[in-house]
């Protein structure tokens, strides 16, 4: 550090048996400044890890470089400073890495002398570590190296007594802070302005000892001063109405703090900070965390678009946005907001990724692009087609998830807009969060479409029209999980009669749905060849056992004979059907039956004959219709019976909708719901 005039640095060593760098010693600044990076994976997007991976010096010239290349660091440390990271390695092995930092006022390039000094120092350290390994000497722990506390030179020139008298006569407060932010000296004026005795300030951190300064914003200013080695300031309100100005003068061994009164500007019923004395970053870390939390709740692609439009765009001052996805080598518009004319964004849809535009450059390169004015954009992309979209500045953020480009987020501004380094860092970090949310949302939408397509393919597209029988059916997937399940129903014409079946395969996932399709096909095949109900059930049971699955299924199968006013039913562990007679009375049919399908290969399924008078309604359902948390199943069944008795004369489609709606399962379902209604016609 001394050789290259750096003011902080750290040594990392590879953890034994791990692909992890661990901070061994920090110098020049408190370790808390680098706390998020005390342990760094070799694959992490941070300079020390990159230096080891690529066995070369990594140079970050300042805020803009950090915001562009390492946005996660820039969000936490949005200050002007430069950084160099180098591997500590020999030709045979890597042992770790170092980084050193300089104030942001230094030249933007490393000189050859600085590069040589840094490389030579790392080379010497690597050789020492290599010898230590060969000779079996462990690397011992070492204390961090902070600069010694500052020593006042005034006392040496004017004398201790006169120095104290001079400081006491000053009309403003003076404090000295060490590198940890602790107060090592304060004059009487400082204590008076802060409202605490000097003895209560010494040895404490300013933001910890003064309650109204207990705000991360003020600690952030102290960090900014130390890391950038530039004078920083802020204004704070001392209750109830006194504004104080704080100005920090940093050196490599601490800070001097000047405290004075500041005038507040009051207007329109509110108190404002004095101009030029404060100001906060556009999006704070707490806002980033809040936005990250909101993005985790996004389910589908439209949710992501709505969230970016309602939360992120306003937070960064953007007036319009376009969210673009990549698919098949082209861009596709996933959603947009804020453009008066939607045609302004239609040109993005179908744009090939080979086009030379900022929209395609972002996902192709993985590097964000910021244009503060239309003139700047047209200078870089002169061939880009211009549109009258009313916007004057743009941020093009690459959306990269799992190392793969998934799209571009375009934020547009109605007026020319400067993008300072801290704002670029925040936007770049947010683009990563948006990309992850978008990737999850696209997978969810794909899964959702697949589930619904599979379910639709496995269930009847429509019910056949049968003489003497009117039918209606409803299927609702579970609202939790894959929204696909094993509930099924069918109505099959056979030899002048009709067979109906309803069943429920255990589970509501792809496996259950696949098995359901096999069972439904088997039932239809056995029905078509004319087997009686008990034999259809026995054959289906044996098939399920032969398939070797661990899943079971419940089922009711019935053969309808409307010409003779009867139905023959067989039951396998399924909830009992309901029969509404023409006079409105509802009866629960407690049918004889056998165990669930798939348990016992020798099981038998006795049948029951039920009278089916003209106008009677049979309600067949799965347990999802009557089961809900906190409700007794007997009470739920009784409620379904009452509802069927009250409205059973409705047209069958209306009746089906009413029964599903009344069951309370229309919105929140832990299980699938299937309902099959059969009414014997009167004529």
XYZ file of C-alpha atoms in Angstrom:
683
model
C 0.000 0.000 0.000
C 2.784 2.434 0.886
C 4.640 1.785 -2.376
C 1.628 2.661 -4.532
C 0.081 5.245 -2.168
C -3.102 3.215 -1.665
C -5.137 3.949 1.445
C -6.763 0.562 2.122
C -6.376 -3.069 1.156
C -6.842 -6.679 2.179
C -5.271 -10.098 1.747
C -7.444 -13.122 0.963
C -6.336 -16.742 1.313
C -7.963 -19.773 -0.249
C -9.830 -21.757 2.401
C -8.456 -25.306 2.770
C -10.502 -27.771 0.765
C -12.910 -25.105 -0.522
C -13.248 -22.941 -3.594
C -13.582 -19.945 -1.308
C -11.422 -16.907 -0.569
C -11.352 -15.833 3.078
C -10.182 -12.403 4.197
C -7.013 -12.884 6.264
C -6.180 -9.276 7.087
C -7.597 -5.826 6.302
C -5.541 -2.638 6.368
C -6.284 1.066 6.270
C -10.030 0.841 6.937
C -12.247 -1.095 9.351
C -13.133 -4.600 8.226
C -16.804 -3.607 8.364
C -16.358 -1.782 5.054
C -15.742 -5.132 3.343
C -17.974 -7.235 5.608
C -20.204 -8.562 2.771
C -17.084 -9.969 1.085
C -15.211 -11.565 3.997
C -15.825 -14.943 2.342
C -15.977 -14.962 -1.448
C -16.626 -17.918 -3.722
C -14.202 -18.220 -6.618
C -17.127 -17.965 -9.029
C -18.456 -14.764 -7.433
C -18.662 -11.592 -9.569
C -16.159 -9.633 -7.460
C -12.663 -8.426 -8.449
C -10.593 -10.634 -6.089
C -12.338 -13.793 -7.315
C -11.926 -12.732 -10.937
C -8.218 -12.044 -10.321
C -7.721 -15.625 -9.085
C -9.876 -17.196 -11.813
C -8.063 -15.395 -14.613
C -4.633 -15.157 -12.920
C -4.284 -11.458 -13.764
C -4.579 -7.966 -12.364
C -8.152 -6.613 -12.342
C -8.435 -2.822 -12.442
C -11.562 -0.820 -11.531
C -10.907 2.835 -12.307
C -13.796 4.398 -10.419
C -17.527 4.632 -9.791
C -18.626 4.092 -13.365
C -16.439 1.036 -13.879
C -17.679 -0.428 -10.597
C -21.322 0.270 -11.460
C -20.924 -1.340 -14.879
C -18.832 -4.379 -14.011
C -19.608 -5.040 -10.333
C -23.031 -3.523 -9.604
C -23.521 -5.527 -6.397
C -20.466 -3.858 -4.873
C -21.454 -0.441 -6.222
C -24.877 -0.659 -4.572
C -23.294 -1.235 -1.147
C -20.330 1.130 -1.648
C -21.546 3.846 -4.050
C -18.507 6.070 -3.495
C -15.737 7.374 -5.776
C -12.780 5.063 -5.304
C -10.484 2.967 -7.488
C -9.511 -0.656 -6.850
C -6.920 -3.132 -8.050
C -7.126 -6.864 -7.366
C -4.314 -9.321 -8.039
C -3.850 -13.061 -7.586
C -1.382 -14.344 -5.020
C -0.118 -17.301 -7.037
C 2.948 -19.102 -8.298
C 3.189 -21.119 -11.502
C 2.151 -24.201 -9.561
C -0.703 -23.006 -7.361
C -2.931 -20.115 -6.328
C -2.916 -19.170 -2.651
C -5.258 -16.202 -2.583
C -5.605 -12.610 -3.723
C -5.157 -9.036 -2.590
C -6.998 -5.810 -3.300
C -5.943 -2.227 -2.673
C -8.016 0.964 -3.048
C -7.320 4.608 -3.761
C -9.457 7.755 -3.480
C -11.497 8.522 -6.579
C -9.339 11.588 -7.304
C -6.397 9.488 -8.526
C -5.628 9.090 -12.268
C -7.909 6.677 -14.113
C -5.048 4.381 -15.183
C -2.500 2.405 -13.209
C 1.035 3.417 -14.048
C 3.610 0.820 -15.074
C 5.449 1.502 -11.825
C 2.307 0.773 -9.769
C 1.599 -2.407 -11.714
C 5.174 -3.589 -11.234
C 5.144 -2.845 -7.496
C 1.809 -4.621 -6.965
C 2.774 -7.652 -9.041
C 6.150 -7.951 -7.319
C 4.584 -7.725 -3.844
C 2.029 -10.433 -4.693
C 4.763 -12.587 -6.195
C 6.887 -12.330 -3.034
C 3.905 -13.170 -0.847
C 3.030 -16.162 -3.041
C 6.587 -17.534 -2.759
C 6.513 -17.173 1.032
C 3.169 -18.982 1.204
C 4.493 -21.714 -1.085
C 7.531 -22.239 1.165
C 5.287 -22.270 4.232
C 3.226 -25.069 2.684
C 6.321 -27.050 1.679
C 7.866 -26.731 5.145
C 4.614 -27.397 7.004
C 4.297 -24.009 8.627
C 0.684 -22.900 9.157
C -0.317 -19.326 8.362
C -1.044 -17.723 11.717
C -3.878 -15.229 12.331
C -2.847 -11.593 12.047
C -4.558 -8.459 13.426
C -5.974 -5.926 11.004
C -3.714 -2.938 10.397
C -5.400 0.382 11.034
C -3.458 3.628 10.873
C -2.531 5.130 14.262
C -4.867 7.708 15.732
C -4.195 11.218 14.537
C -1.985 13.358 16.731
C -2.755 17.075 16.846
C 0.188 19.168 15.745
C -1.355 22.360 17.054
C -0.377 21.457 20.614
C 3.228 21.007 19.592
C 3.482 24.427 18.013
C 1.305 26.601 20.223
C 1.331 24.627 23.430
C -1.401 22.440 24.880
C -3.112 25.145 26.913
C -3.222 27.666 24.111
C -4.532 25.038 21.675
C -7.412 24.204 24.016
C -8.195 27.897 24.486
C -8.206 28.485 20.726
C -10.531 25.564 19.995
C -12.826 26.607 22.858
C -13.199 30.125 21.396
C -14.421 28.836 18.014
C -18.173 29.409 17.440
C -18.701 26.024 15.788
C -18.286 22.462 17.005
C -15.179 20.422 16.291
C -14.803 16.666 16.687
C -12.092 14.180 15.780
C -13.184 10.676 14.710
C -10.987 7.633 14.315
C -11.308 5.140 11.477
C -14.050 3.284 13.363
C -16.078 6.471 13.654
C -15.418 6.845 17.395
C -15.094 10.386 18.778
C -11.589 10.964 20.175
C -11.968 14.716 20.760
C -14.850 17.220 20.946
C -14.910 20.862 21.969
C -17.552 22.423 24.192
C -19.380 23.969 21.229
C -19.837 20.489 19.705
C -21.395 19.206 22.920
C -23.705 22.225 23.096
C -24.856 21.873 19.491
C -25.413 18.120 19.849
C -27.122 18.492 23.214
C -24.761 16.139 25.084
C -21.839 16.729 27.430
C -18.421 16.194 25.892
C -17.805 13.343 28.335
C -20.850 11.573 26.911
C -19.478 11.831 23.379
C -15.894 10.668 23.817
C -15.293 7.075 22.801
C -18.698 6.699 21.123
C -19.831 6.726 17.513
C -21.701 9.895 16.645
C -24.727 8.121 15.143
C -24.932 5.816 18.154
C -24.640 8.377 20.966
C -26.900 11.060 19.428
C -30.412 9.571 19.026
C -31.562 11.872 16.221
C -28.461 10.965 14.196
C -29.236 7.245 14.449
C -29.923 6.890 10.744
C -27.951 4.820 8.185
C -27.828 7.871 5.906
C -25.487 9.680 8.299
C -23.226 6.676 8.810
C -23.143 6.387 5.019
C -21.604 9.875 4.795
C -18.801 8.839 7.173
C -18.100 5.773 5.014
C -18.176 7.896 1.872
C -15.617 10.312 3.303
C -13.196 7.596 4.402
C -13.392 5.499 1.248
C -13.302 8.384 -1.222
C -10.989 10.582 0.898
C -13.120 13.519 -0.196
C -14.879 16.105 1.943
C -18.517 15.150 2.471
C -21.371 16.859 4.247
C -24.935 16.416 5.346
C -27.657 18.340 7.131
C -29.691 16.904 10.004
C -32.672 18.140 11.986
C -32.117 18.370 15.737
C -35.587 18.184 17.275
C -37.710 20.108 17.353
C -36.673 22.560 14.636
C -32.917 23.222 14.573
C -30.984 22.322 11.436
C -27.306 21.491 11.867
C -24.703 21.208 9.127
C -22.027 18.497 9.409
C -18.868 18.614 7.293
C -16.335 15.762 7.341
C -12.670 16.214 6.402
C -11.020 12.790 5.952
C -7.409 11.665 6.111
C -5.961 8.176 6.049
C -6.028 7.984 9.857
C -9.435 9.472 10.683
C -11.748 12.409 10.155
C -12.222 15.922 11.424
C -15.842 16.979 11.813
C -17.127 20.530 11.818
C -20.652 21.186 13.160
C -22.480 24.480 12.637
C -26.007 25.822 12.466
C -27.801 25.724 9.123
C -30.853 27.663 8.052
C -33.888 25.654 7.007
C -36.179 26.822 4.255
C -39.815 26.510 5.245
C -42.598 26.709 2.754
C -45.955 25.204 1.867
C -46.220 23.725 5.314
C -43.073 21.616 5.125
C -39.451 21.877 6.123
C -36.773 21.374 3.503
C -33.061 20.832 3.615
C -30.926 23.856 2.807
C -29.976 23.765 -0.856
C -26.715 22.040 -1.655
C -26.295 20.625 1.840
C -27.819 17.197 1.548
C -29.546 14.911 -0.850
C -29.897 11.171 -0.899
C -29.362 8.494 -3.477
C -32.194 7.912 -5.925
C -32.918 4.400 -4.692
C -31.653 3.390 -1.273
C -30.498 -0.066 -0.280
C -33.686 -0.521 1.743
C -35.740 0.261 -1.373
C -33.721 -2.263 -3.377
C -34.432 -4.900 -0.725
C -38.120 -3.973 -0.764
C -38.252 -4.236 -4.560
C -36.401 -7.562 -4.407
C -38.986 -8.855 -1.946
C -41.812 -7.708 -4.202
C -40.254 -9.401 -7.236
C -40.147 -12.735 -5.398
C -43.956 -12.570 -5.179
C -44.416 -12.206 -8.942
C -45.975 -15.359 -10.377
C -46.528 -14.883 -14.103
C -44.869 -12.697 -16.731
C -47.698 -10.178 -16.518
C -47.088 -9.909 -12.764
C -43.441 -9.000 -13.448
C -44.455 -6.365 -16.012
C -47.007 -4.866 -13.605
C -44.516 -4.836 -10.738
C -41.734 -3.202 -12.736
C -44.236 -0.598 -13.971
C -45.777 0.164 -10.576
C -42.758 -0.174 -8.275
C -39.427 0.088 -10.075
C -40.084 2.623 -12.843
C -41.511 5.267 -10.449
C -38.696 4.645 -7.941
C -36.038 5.483 -10.540
C -37.975 8.361 -12.090
C -38.776 6.615 -15.385
C -41.918 7.627 -17.281
C -42.177 4.605 -19.591
C -40.839 1.083 -19.928
C -40.753 -1.880 -22.264
C -39.979 -5.392 -21.076
C -38.563 -7.524 -23.896
C -37.977 -11.267 -23.877
C -35.689 -13.299 -26.114
C -36.911 -16.381 -27.921
C -35.844 -18.058 -31.137
C -33.155 -15.466 -31.825
C -35.625 -12.587 -31.684
C -36.975 -10.044 -29.232
C -40.622 -10.175 -28.196
C -42.582 -7.540 -26.318
C -43.720 -8.991 -22.994
C -45.328 -5.787 -21.803
C -45.032 -2.015 -21.792
C -46.329 1.010 -19.909
C -46.258 4.765 -20.264
C -46.171 5.164 -24.051
C -49.085 7.284 -25.355
C -48.949 5.447 -28.677
C -48.553 1.645 -28.350
C -47.228 1.525 -31.912
C -44.024 3.066 -30.579
C -43.077 -0.292 -29.049
C -44.486 -2.601 -31.727
C -41.268 -2.283 -33.762
C -39.450 -4.232 -31.027
C -41.617 -7.315 -31.511
C -39.843 -9.874 -33.679
C -36.638 -7.820 -33.919
C -33.722 -10.210 -34.665
C -30.972 -10.296 -32.049
C -28.481 -9.661 -34.865
C -29.852 -6.137 -35.377
C -27.510 -3.304 -34.393
C -29.697 -1.598 -31.807
C -29.338 -0.889 -28.077
C -32.260 -3.238 -27.408
C -30.319 -6.187 -28.856
C -26.865 -5.070 -27.721
C -27.877 -5.297 -24.053
C -28.743 -9.029 -24.009
C -26.002 -9.926 -26.505
C -23.239 -8.249 -24.502
C -24.687 -8.428 -20.992
C -23.630 -4.773 -20.554
C -26.170 -2.030 -19.743
C -26.318 1.112 -21.853
C -27.350 4.573 -20.669
C -28.182 7.454 -22.992
C -28.727 10.826 -21.372
C -30.289 12.395 -24.486
C -31.681 11.502 -27.893
C -28.657 13.116 -29.510
C -26.338 10.788 -27.579
C -28.388 7.739 -28.608
C -28.405 8.715 -32.280
C -24.657 9.350 -32.224
C -23.964 5.788 -31.060
C -26.704 4.164 -33.208
C -27.113 6.387 -36.284
C -28.875 3.648 -38.271
C -31.450 2.955 -35.572
C -34.964 3.790 -36.811
C -36.357 6.795 -34.975
C -39.882 6.881 -33.617
C -41.886 9.721 -32.168
C -42.269 8.108 -28.744
C -41.892 11.383 -26.841
C -38.933 10.112 -24.798
C -35.586 11.891 -24.323
C -33.336 9.514 -22.305
C -33.040 5.748 -21.976
C -31.551 2.988 -19.857
C -31.163 -0.387 -21.615
C -30.711 -3.075 -18.982
C -29.703 -6.624 -19.969
C -31.783 -9.315 -18.298
C -29.462 -12.247 -17.635
C -30.544 -15.238 -15.540
C -28.315 -18.243 -14.787
C -25.726 -16.874 -17.207
C -28.226 -16.821 -20.078
C -29.793 -13.691 -21.637
C -33.568 -13.688 -21.227
C -34.394 -10.191 -22.420
C -34.004 -6.432 -22.067
C -35.658 -3.904 -19.770
C -35.928 -0.491 -21.417
C -36.563 2.433 -19.053
C -37.423 5.674 -20.826
C -37.454 9.255 -19.516
C -39.520 12.131 -20.844
C -36.697 14.639 -20.245
C -32.901 14.378 -20.685
C -31.645 12.457 -17.679
C -28.163 12.113 -16.217
C -27.232 8.668 -14.889
C -24.705 9.074 -12.057
C -22.616 6.068 -11.103
C -24.653 5.122 -8.028
C -27.871 5.191 -10.047
C -26.293 3.025 -12.753
C -25.240 0.545 -10.083
C -28.749 0.389 -8.651
C -30.358 -0.028 -12.074
C -27.877 -2.744 -13.050
C -28.543 -4.610 -9.805
C -32.279 -4.274 -10.290
C -31.916 -5.709 -13.793
C -30.535 -8.901 -12.247
C -33.519 -9.136 -9.907
C -35.928 -8.485 -12.787
C -34.207 -11.159 -14.885
C -34.529 -13.775 -12.141
C -38.187 -12.883 -11.595
C -38.851 -12.948 -15.339
C -37.193 -16.340 -15.759
C -39.275 -17.794 -12.911
C -42.407 -16.214 -14.347
C -41.801 -17.597 -17.834
C -41.207 -21.055 -16.413
C -44.421 -20.730 -14.404
C -46.403 -19.605 -17.439
C -44.976 -22.467 -19.490
C -45.786 -24.949 -16.747
C -49.248 -23.461 -16.405
C -49.940 -23.787 -20.127
C -48.526 -27.325 -20.161
C -50.654 -28.335 -17.196
C -53.845 -26.961 -18.692
C -53.075 -28.445 -22.089
C -52.378 -31.871 -20.599
C -55.470 -31.746 -18.411
C -57.639 -30.696 -21.346
C -56.243 -33.557 -23.438
C -56.969 -36.138 -20.749
C -60.537 -35.070 -20.005
C -63.488 -35.207 -22.438
C -63.720 -32.150 -24.679
C -67.504 -32.441 -24.498
C -70.105 -34.872 -23.234
C -72.015 -36.932 -25.791
C -75.721 -36.355 -26.365
C -77.546 -39.470 -25.191
C -81.213 -40.452 -25.485
C -83.000 -40.075 -22.175
C -80.012 -38.563 -20.356
C -78.973 -34.929 -19.863
C -75.436 -34.379 -18.569
C -73.177 -31.559 -17.353
C -69.688 -31.674 -15.908
C -67.189 -29.351 -14.264
C -63.481 -29.749 -13.522
C -61.396 -27.333 -11.414
C -57.688 -28.003 -10.770
C -56.120 -27.357 -7.390
C -54.976 -23.756 -7.012
C -51.788 -24.878 -5.269
C -49.027 -26.819 -6.964
C -49.062 -27.576 -10.683
C -52.794 -26.928 -11.153
C -53.154 -30.355 -12.686
C -54.506 -33.452 -11.049
C -55.914 -36.918 -11.110
C -59.666 -36.253 -10.928
C -61.551 -37.486 -13.986
C -64.999 -38.191 -15.369
C -66.447 -39.653 -18.567
C -69.731 -40.511 -20.243
C -69.672 -43.377 -22.738
C -72.526 -44.538 -25.049
C -72.843 -48.342 -25.088
C -75.399 -50.737 -26.593
C -78.375 -48.382 -26.342
C -77.439 -47.440 -22.793
C -74.742 -45.220 -21.314
C -71.929 -45.697 -18.840
C -70.710 -42.920 -16.553
C -67.579 -42.869 -14.439
C -65.975 -40.459 -12.010
C -62.744 -41.019 -10.147
C -59.858 -39.501 -8.240
C -56.237 -40.619 -8.541
C -54.192 -39.776 -5.452
C -52.250 -36.497 -5.842
C -52.502 -33.479 -8.129
C -49.403 -33.542 -10.291
C -48.228 -34.821 -13.660
C -47.870 -38.409 -12.403
C -51.437 -38.431 -11.109
C -52.696 -36.919 -14.362
C -50.854 -39.496 -16.462
C -52.246 -42.375 -14.422
C -55.689 -40.844 -14.603
C -55.490 -40.877 -18.394
C -54.610 -44.577 -18.358
C -57.489 -45.430 -16.014
C -59.998 -43.435 -18.031
C -58.853 -45.134 -21.228
C -59.095 -48.567 -19.595
C -62.617 -47.890 -18.279
C -63.746 -46.731 -21.705
C -62.206 -49.813 -23.358
C -63.820 -52.274 -20.903
C -67.148 -50.459 -21.322
C -67.007 -50.569 -25.106
C -66.617 -54.360 -25.138
C -69.734 -54.691 -22.976
C -68.394 -55.778 -19.570
C -70.772 -55.296 -16.614
C -69.966 -52.675 -13.927
C -68.441 -55.093 -11.394
C -66.125 -56.549 -14.061
C -65.097 -53.092 -15.319
C -64.023 -52.216 -11.786
C -62.181 -55.512 -11.205
C -60.299 -55.237 -14.499
C -59.333 -51.613 -13.853
C -58.118 -52.532 -10.379
C -55.900 -55.315 -11.742
C -54.547 -52.977 -14.435
C -53.594 -50.386 -11.839
C -51.754 -53.011 -9.773
C -49.983 -54.371 -12.868
C -48.720 -50.860 -13.670
C -46.660 -51.046 -10.480
C -47.528 -47.529 -9.342
C -47.625 -46.472 -5.718
C -50.741 -44.382 -6.311
C -54.313 -45.422 -5.539
C -57.582 -44.296 -7.054
C -61.182 -44.025 -5.945
C -63.950 -44.506 -8.485
C -67.685 -44.864 -9.096
C -68.865 -46.587 -12.247
C -72.514 -46.820 -13.275
C -74.462 -48.229 -16.153
C -77.461 -46.039 -17.001
C -80.682 -47.525 -18.381
C -83.047 -44.543 -18.766
C -85.546 -46.587 -20.774
C -86.193 -48.761 -17.716
C -85.592 -45.964 -15.173
C -82.614 -47.488 -13.383
C -78.862 -47.297 -12.875
C -76.460 -50.062 -11.758
C -73.498 -48.786 -9.786
C -70.159 -50.106 -8.524
C -68.024 -48.166 -6.062
C -64.337 -48.275 -5.080
C -63.710 -46.159 -1.991
C -65.287 -43.052 -3.526
C -67.537 -40.459 -1.782
C -71.206 -41.504 -2.097
C -73.259 -39.951 -4.915
C -76.359 -37.861 -4.253
C -79.749 -38.614 -5.819
C -82.344 -35.846 -6.076
C -85.772 -37.290 -6.681
C -88.340 -35.488 -8.853
C -90.113 -34.260 -5.696
C -86.952 -32.429 -4.558
C -85.875 -34.833 -1.828
C -82.161 -35.636 -1.807
C -80.776 -38.940 -0.686
C -77.162 -39.966 -0.091
C -76.610 -43.292 -1.843
C -74.598 -45.409 0.559
C -73.547 -47.966 -2.028
C -71.899 -51.248 -1.301
C -68.432 -51.439 -2.802
C -64.810 -52.489 -2.533
C -61.504 -50.915 -1.573
C -59.605 -48.265 -3.507
C -58.299 -49.346 -6.884
C -54.664 -50.433 -6.838
C -54.566 -52.031 -3.357
C -55.853 -55.612 -3.548
C -55.661 -57.652 -6.762
C -58.370 -60.031 -5.439
C -60.826 -57.282 -4.496
C -64.428 -57.523 -5.693
C -66.803 -54.662 -6.332
C -70.489 -55.550 -5.741
C -73.107 -53.510 -7.547
C -76.217 -51.672 -6.404
C -79.285 -50.937 -8.525
C -80.901 -47.523 -8.034
C -84.240 -46.310 -9.426
C -83.815 -43.330 -11.747
C -87.227 -41.753 -12.341
C -87.708 -39.097 -15.026
C -86.546 -35.721 -13.666
C -84.235 -37.292 -11.075
C -80.697 -35.909 -10.815
C -77.604 -37.923 -9.946
C -74.700 -35.874 -8.571
C -71.309 -37.597 -8.827
C -68.337 -35.681 -7.395
C -64.804 -36.024 -6.059
C -63.840 -35.228 -2.488
C -62.348 -31.861 -3.495
C -65.918 -30.528 -3.768
C -66.749 -31.198 -0.108
C -63.368 -31.082 1.635
C -62.009 -27.772 2.884
C -59.814 -26.874 5.883
C -61.739 -26.433 9.128
C -65.032 -27.819 7.792
C -66.389 -31.194 8.880
C -66.908 -33.398 5.844
C -70.356 -34.566 7.066
C -71.464 -30.940 7.425
C -70.111 -30.128 3.963
C -71.972 -33.094 2.446
C -75.173 -32.059 4.210
C -74.754 -28.531 2.852
C -74.287 -29.867 -0.682
C -77.441 -31.982 -0.291
C -79.484 -28.986 0.863
C -78.241 -26.888 -2.020
C -79.096 -29.619 -4.522
C -82.588 -29.922 -3.016
C -83.182 -26.161 -3.248
C -82.009 -25.489 -6.800
C -82.093 -28.943 -8.420
C -84.762 -27.848 -10.920
C -82.382 -25.383 -12.616
C -80.978 -26.130 -16.079
C -78.141 -28.585 -15.559
C -75.303 -26.229 -16.581
C -76.549 -23.534 -14.202
C -76.948 -26.155 -11.482
C -73.349 -27.337 -11.954
C -72.018 -23.774 -11.688
C -74.122 -23.089 -8.595
C -72.975 -26.248 -6.788
C -69.307 -25.495 -7.438
C -69.719 -21.872 -6.396
C -71.647 -22.761 -3.250
C -69.001 -25.286 -2.183
C -66.503 -22.466 -1.549
C -63.855 -24.123 -3.717
C -64.165 -21.757 -6.662
C -61.075 -19.708 -5.727
C -58.893 -21.493 -3.183
C -58.602 -25.257 -3.629
C -56.171 -27.618 -1.970
C -57.450 -30.475 -4.165
C -58.949 -30.961 -7.597
C -62.709 -30.806 -8.036
C -64.728 -32.892 -10.499
C -68.518 -32.843 -10.737
C -70.731 -34.885 -13.070
C -74.506 -34.281 -13.074
C -76.904 -36.683 -14.801
C -80.625 -35.999 -15.180
C -83.157 -38.522 -16.502
C -85.254 -36.801 -19.137
C -89.006 -36.729 -18.701
C -89.907 -37.148 -22.319
